[in-house]
Amino acid sequence: KQEVTQIPAALSVPEGENLVLNCSFTDSAIYNLQWFRQDPGKGLTSLLLIQSSQREQTSGRLNASLDKSSGRSTLYIAASQPGDSATYLCAVRSGGGADGLTFGKGTHLIIQP
Amino acid sequence: DTEVTQTPKHLVMGMTNKKSLKCEQHMGHRAMYWYKQKAKKPPELMFVYSYEKLSINESVPSRFSPECPNSSLLNLHLHALQPEDSALYLCASSPSLAVSYEQYFGPGTRLTVT
């Protein structure tokens, strides 16, 4: 059974710092990996989708990498801003057909003004 | 338009009530999903619909009854729920069940069972 782990569970940094969030998964036979952002009590906003054949994806100040063979992904946030404060969730699609996403527990990020 | 909408935003119901959650998308997606998220936990898959047919039921109790009346609409009918069913219920959609596609999530319905 696929398991997804995110480290750290919580992170607090001053505004302007670059930071890295980590995600690992136990079964490397994944199809893709998605990073989401979730604000308190809200739904999920998709940030980046990386297919299993890709090594990285970029969107603005966000860069996600994928090392499928080692079962790891990182989300790099450049020049962090207070508006980046949220919980960041990593999810993998590892079942073909009708399976949904398997999520990690998330990293709760606070950017101090 | 990459929006998935869910109604209501909040719902409080007693254990003997019957209520329904609604999810709608107009992106032409043919796969739709229900996830349940308990407080401070990750979302967990409940049901998957593909072309209006139920593809996956992740051993969800029968007090939760999904329905997909058309390609744009997904309902979750609730009956005789327990307080432990209180959670954020998230709907998602994707173009199809093909593994390369991104899933788009709605804002969720916050359900409280009293």
Short mmCIF file of C-alpha atoms in Angstrom, two decimals:
data_model
loop_
_atom_site.label_atom_id
_atom_site.label_comp_id
_atom_site.label_asym_id
_atom_site.label_seq_id
_atom_site.Cartn_x
_atom_site.Cartn_y
_atom_site.Cartn_z
CA LYS A 1 0.00 0.00 0.00
CA GLN A 2 1.37 3.42 -0.96
CA GLU A 3 2.36 5.69 1.91
CA VAL A 4 3.30 9.35 1.55
CA THR A 5 5.34 11.21 4.16
CA GLN A 6 5.98 14.94 4.33
CA ILE A 7 8.79 16.56 6.28
CA PRO A 8 8.76 18.86 8.14
CA ALA A 9 5.25 18.76 9.60
CA ALA A 10 5.49 22.47 10.36
CA LEU A 11 7.83 25.26 9.34
CA SER A 12 8.06 28.93 10.30
CA VAL A 13 10.46 31.24 8.47
CA PRO A 14 10.94 34.99 8.01
CA GLU A 15 9.63 36.62 4.88
CA GLY A 16 12.00 36.60 1.92
CA GLU A 17 13.67 33.27 2.65
CA ASN A 18 13.88 30.46 0.14
CA LEU A 19 12.59 27.16 1.49
CA VAL A 20 12.22 23.50 0.62
CA LEU A 21 9.39 21.15 1.50
CA ASN A 22 9.97 17.42 1.26
CA CYS A 23 7.73 14.55 0.21
CA SER A 24 8.59 10.85 0.07
CA PHE A 25 6.57 7.86 -1.08
CA THR A 26 7.09 4.15 -0.48
CA ASP A 27 6.10 2.71 -3.86
CA SER A 28 8.06 4.25 -6.72
CA ALA A 29 5.58 2.94 -9.30
CA ILE A 30 3.71 6.22 -9.53
CA TYR A 31 2.07 7.85 -12.52
CA ASN A 32 2.28 11.41 -11.31
CA LEU A 33 2.66 13.62 -8.25
CA GLN A 34 0.69 16.75 -7.41
CA TRP A 35 1.48 19.51 -4.96
CA PHE A 36 -1.49 21.32 -3.42
CA ARG A 37 -1.99 24.29 -1.17
CA GLN A 38 -4.76 24.33 1.45
CA ASP A 39 -5.76 27.41 3.43
CA PRO A 40 -7.46 26.83 6.81
CA GLY A 41 -10.94 25.33 6.39
CA LYS A 42 -10.74 25.59 2.60
CA GLY A 43 -10.43 23.27 -0.36
CA LEU A 44 -7.29 22.30 -2.24
CA THR A 45 -5.58 24.48 -4.83
CA SER A 46 -3.40 22.58 -7.27
CA LEU A 47 0.06 24.11 -7.56
CA LEU A 48 2.06 21.76 -9.75
CA LEU A 49 1.62 18.39 -11.44
CA ILE A 50 4.70 16.32 -12.31
CA GLN A 51 4.33 13.30 -14.53
CA SER A 52 6.43 10.24 -13.71
CA SER A 53 8.57 10.85 -16.81
CA GLN A 54 9.41 14.42 -15.76
CA ARG A 55 12.12 15.63 -13.40
CA GLU A 56 10.73 19.03 -12.49
CA GLN A 57 8.00 21.60 -13.04
CA THR A 58 8.04 25.34 -12.43
CA SER A 59 5.31 27.88 -11.85
CA GLY A 60 6.34 31.38 -10.84
CA ARG A 61 8.26 31.21 -7.55
CA LEU A 62 7.52 27.50 -7.18
CA ASN A 63 9.68 24.66 -8.44
CA ALA A 64 8.89 21.01 -7.84
CA SER A 65 11.30 18.18 -8.52
CA LEU A 66 10.71 14.45 -8.72
CA ASP A 67 13.15 11.59 -8.22
CA LYS A 68 10.90 8.65 -8.87
CA SER A 69 13.54 5.96 -8.33
CA SER A 70 14.31 7.18 -4.82
CA GLY A 71 10.67 7.97 -4.04
CA ARG A 72 11.19 11.67 -3.36
CA SER A 73 9.86 15.04 -4.39
CA THR A 74 10.70 18.54 -3.21
CA LEU A 75 8.79 21.80 -3.48
CA TYR A 76 11.06 24.84 -3.58
CA ILE A 77 9.51 28.22 -2.77
CA ALA A 78 11.63 31.22 -3.67
CA ALA A 79 11.46 34.59 -1.91
CA SER A 80 8.69 33.54 0.46
CA GLN A 81 5.86 35.96 1.26
CA PRO A 82 3.30 36.06 4.11
CA GLY A 83 0.62 35.11 1.57
CA ASP A 84 2.41 31.78 1.10
CA SER A 85 1.34 30.77 4.61
CA ALA A 86 -0.82 27.63 4.25
CA THR A 87 -0.62 23.85 4.48
CA TYR A 88 1.14 22.24 1.53
CA LEU A 89 0.05 18.73 0.58
CA CYS A 90 1.83 16.25 -1.65
CA ALA A 91 -0.24 13.56 -3.38
CA VAL A 92 0.68 10.68 -5.67
CA ARG A 93 -1.32 8.80 -8.28
CA SER A 94 -0.05 5.28 -8.06
CA GLY A 95 -3.03 3.10 -8.96
CA GLY A 96 -4.04 2.76 -12.55
CA GLY A 97 -7.62 3.08 -13.60
CA ALA A 98 -10.01 4.16 -10.92
CA ASP A 99 -7.69 4.83 -8.00
CA GLY A 100 -7.58 8.32 -6.58
CA LEU A 101 -4.74 10.25 -5.01
CA THR A 102 -2.81 9.22 -1.89
CA PHE A 103 -1.95 12.25 0.20
CA GLY A 104 0.72 13.06 2.73
CA LYS A 105 -0.24 14.75 6.00
CA GLY A 106 1.07 18.08 4.80
CA THR A 107 3.55 20.73 5.89
CA HIS A 108 2.03 23.66 7.79
CA LEU A 109 3.99 26.72 6.62
CA ILE A 110 4.04 30.10 8.35
CA ILE A 111 5.87 33.02 6.77
CA GLN A 112 6.59 35.72 9.34
CA PRO A 113 6.24 39.31 8.07
CA ASP B 1 -13.17 27.75 -16.41
CA THR B 2 -11.31 25.40 -14.06
CA GLU B 3 -13.81 25.61 -11.26
CA VAL B 4 -15.47 22.90 -9.22
CA THR B 5 -18.31 24.22 -7.07
CA GLN B 6 -19.78 22.61 -3.97
CA THR B 7 -22.93 23.40 -2.02
CA PRO B 8 -23.64 23.97 0.74
CA LYS B 9 -20.44 25.42 2.23
CA HIS B 10 -21.49 24.42 5.72
CA LEU B 11 -24.02 21.84 6.93
CA VAL B 12 -25.12 20.91 10.43
CA MET B 13 -27.34 17.86 10.71
CA GLY B 14 -28.68 15.56 13.37
CA MET B 15 -28.11 11.83 13.34
CA THR B 16 -31.65 11.14 12.11
CA ASN B 17 -31.60 13.68 9.26
CA LYS B 18 -31.29 13.08 5.54
CA LYS B 19 -29.29 15.62 3.58
CA SER B 20 -27.37 15.86 0.33
CA LEU B 21 -24.10 17.45 -0.76
CA LYS B 22 -23.80 18.74 -4.30
CA CYS B 23 -20.80 19.10 -6.59
CA GLU B 24 -20.80 20.63 -10.06
CA GLN B 25 -18.22 21.20 -12.80
CA HIS B 26 -18.59 22.56 -16.32
CA MET B 27 -15.16 21.64 -17.65
CA GLY B 28 -16.41 18.61 -19.56
CA HIS B 29 -14.63 16.28 -17.16
CA ARG B 30 -15.82 12.67 -17.13
CA ALA B 31 -14.26 11.54 -13.85
CA MET B 32 -15.46 12.82 -10.50
CA TYR B 33 -14.37 11.98 -6.97
CA TRP B 34 -15.50 12.34 -3.36
CA TYR B 35 -12.84 12.68 -0.65
CA LYS B 36 -13.29 13.00 3.12
CA GLN B 37 -10.89 15.07 5.21
CA LYS B 38 -10.96 14.92 9.00
CA ALA B 39 -9.41 17.74 10.99
CA LYS B 40 -5.61 17.89 10.67
CA LYS B 41 -5.61 14.77 8.47
CA PRO B 42 -5.02 14.33 4.73
CA PRO B 43 -7.95 13.77 2.37
CA GLU B 44 -9.03 10.15 1.89
CA LEU B 45 -10.75 8.82 -1.22
CA MET B 46 -14.37 7.71 -0.81
CA PHE B 47 -15.86 7.24 -4.29
CA VAL B 48 -14.84 7.53 -7.93
CA TYR B 49 -17.21 7.99 -10.86
CA SER B 50 -16.21 7.55 -14.49
CA TYR B 51 -18.68 8.44 -17.25
CA GLU B 52 -21.45 8.59 -14.66
CA LYS B 53 -20.72 5.03 -13.47
CA LEU B 54 -19.40 4.19 -10.02
CA SER B 55 -15.86 2.86 -10.41
CA ILE B 56 -14.59 2.74 -6.87
CA ASN B 57 -16.20 2.54 -3.45
CA GLU B 58 -13.46 2.59 -0.84
CA SER B 59 -15.40 0.51 1.70
CA VAL B 60 -17.51 3.48 2.65
CA PRO B 61 -20.48 2.80 5.01
CA SER B 62 -23.88 2.64 3.34
CA ARG B 63 -25.06 5.75 5.19
CA PHE B 64 -23.13 7.58 2.45
CA SER B 65 -24.79 7.14 -0.95
CA PRO B 66 -23.25 8.74 -4.05
CA GLU B 67 -25.13 9.63 -7.20
CA CYS B 68 -24.00 10.97 -10.57
CA PRO B 69 -27.15 12.06 -12.45
CA ASN B 70 -25.21 13.57 -15.35
CA SER B 71 -21.67 14.32 -16.45
CA SER B 72 -21.56 17.69 -14.68
CA LEU B 73 -23.14 16.83 -11.36
CA LEU B 74 -22.16 14.62 -8.42
CA ASN B 75 -24.24 14.23 -5.28
CA LEU B 76 -23.53 12.62 -1.93
CA HIS B 77 -26.66 11.61 -0.04
CA LEU B 78 -26.32 11.38 3.73
CA HIS B 79 -28.55 9.41 6.09
CA ALA B 80 -28.24 8.37 9.74
CA LEU B 81 -24.74 9.78 10.10
CA GLN B 82 -22.63 9.53 13.23
CA PRO B 83 -20.76 12.37 14.97
CA GLU B 84 -17.47 10.85 13.76
CA ASP B 85 -18.61 11.57 10.19
CA SER B 86 -18.07 15.27 10.85
CA ALA B 87 -15.42 16.36 8.34
CA LEU B 88 -14.67 18.44 5.27
CA TYR B 89 -16.08 16.68 2.19
CA LEU B 90 -14.17 17.49 -0.96
CA CYS B 91 -15.23 16.91 -4.54
CA ALA B 92 -12.73 16.70 -7.39
CA SER B 93 -12.84 16.15 -11.13
CA SER B 94 -10.46 15.27 -13.94
CA PRO B 95 -10.87 14.91 -17.72
CA SER B 96 -10.94 11.14 -17.36
CA LEU B 97 -9.46 8.39 -15.21
CA ALA B 98 -6.33 8.40 -17.39
CA VAL B 99 -3.42 8.61 -14.99
CA SER B 100 -1.76 11.62 -16.61
CA TYR B 101 -4.51 14.05 -15.70
CA GLU B 102 -4.55 16.59 -12.90
CA GLN B 103 -7.40 16.56 -10.38
CA TYR B 104 -9.23 19.81 -9.67
CA PHE B 105 -10.78 20.23 -6.24
CA GLY B 106 -13.76 22.19 -5.03
CA PRO B 107 -13.82 24.31 -1.86
CA GLY B 108 -15.49 21.55 0.16
CA THR B 109 -18.53 21.24 2.40
CA ARG B 110 -17.88 21.44 6.13
CA LEU B 111 -20.22 18.88 7.72
CA THR B 112 -21.02 18.76 11.42
CA VAL B 113 -23.12 15.89 12.76
CA THR B 114 -24.73 16.55 16.13
#
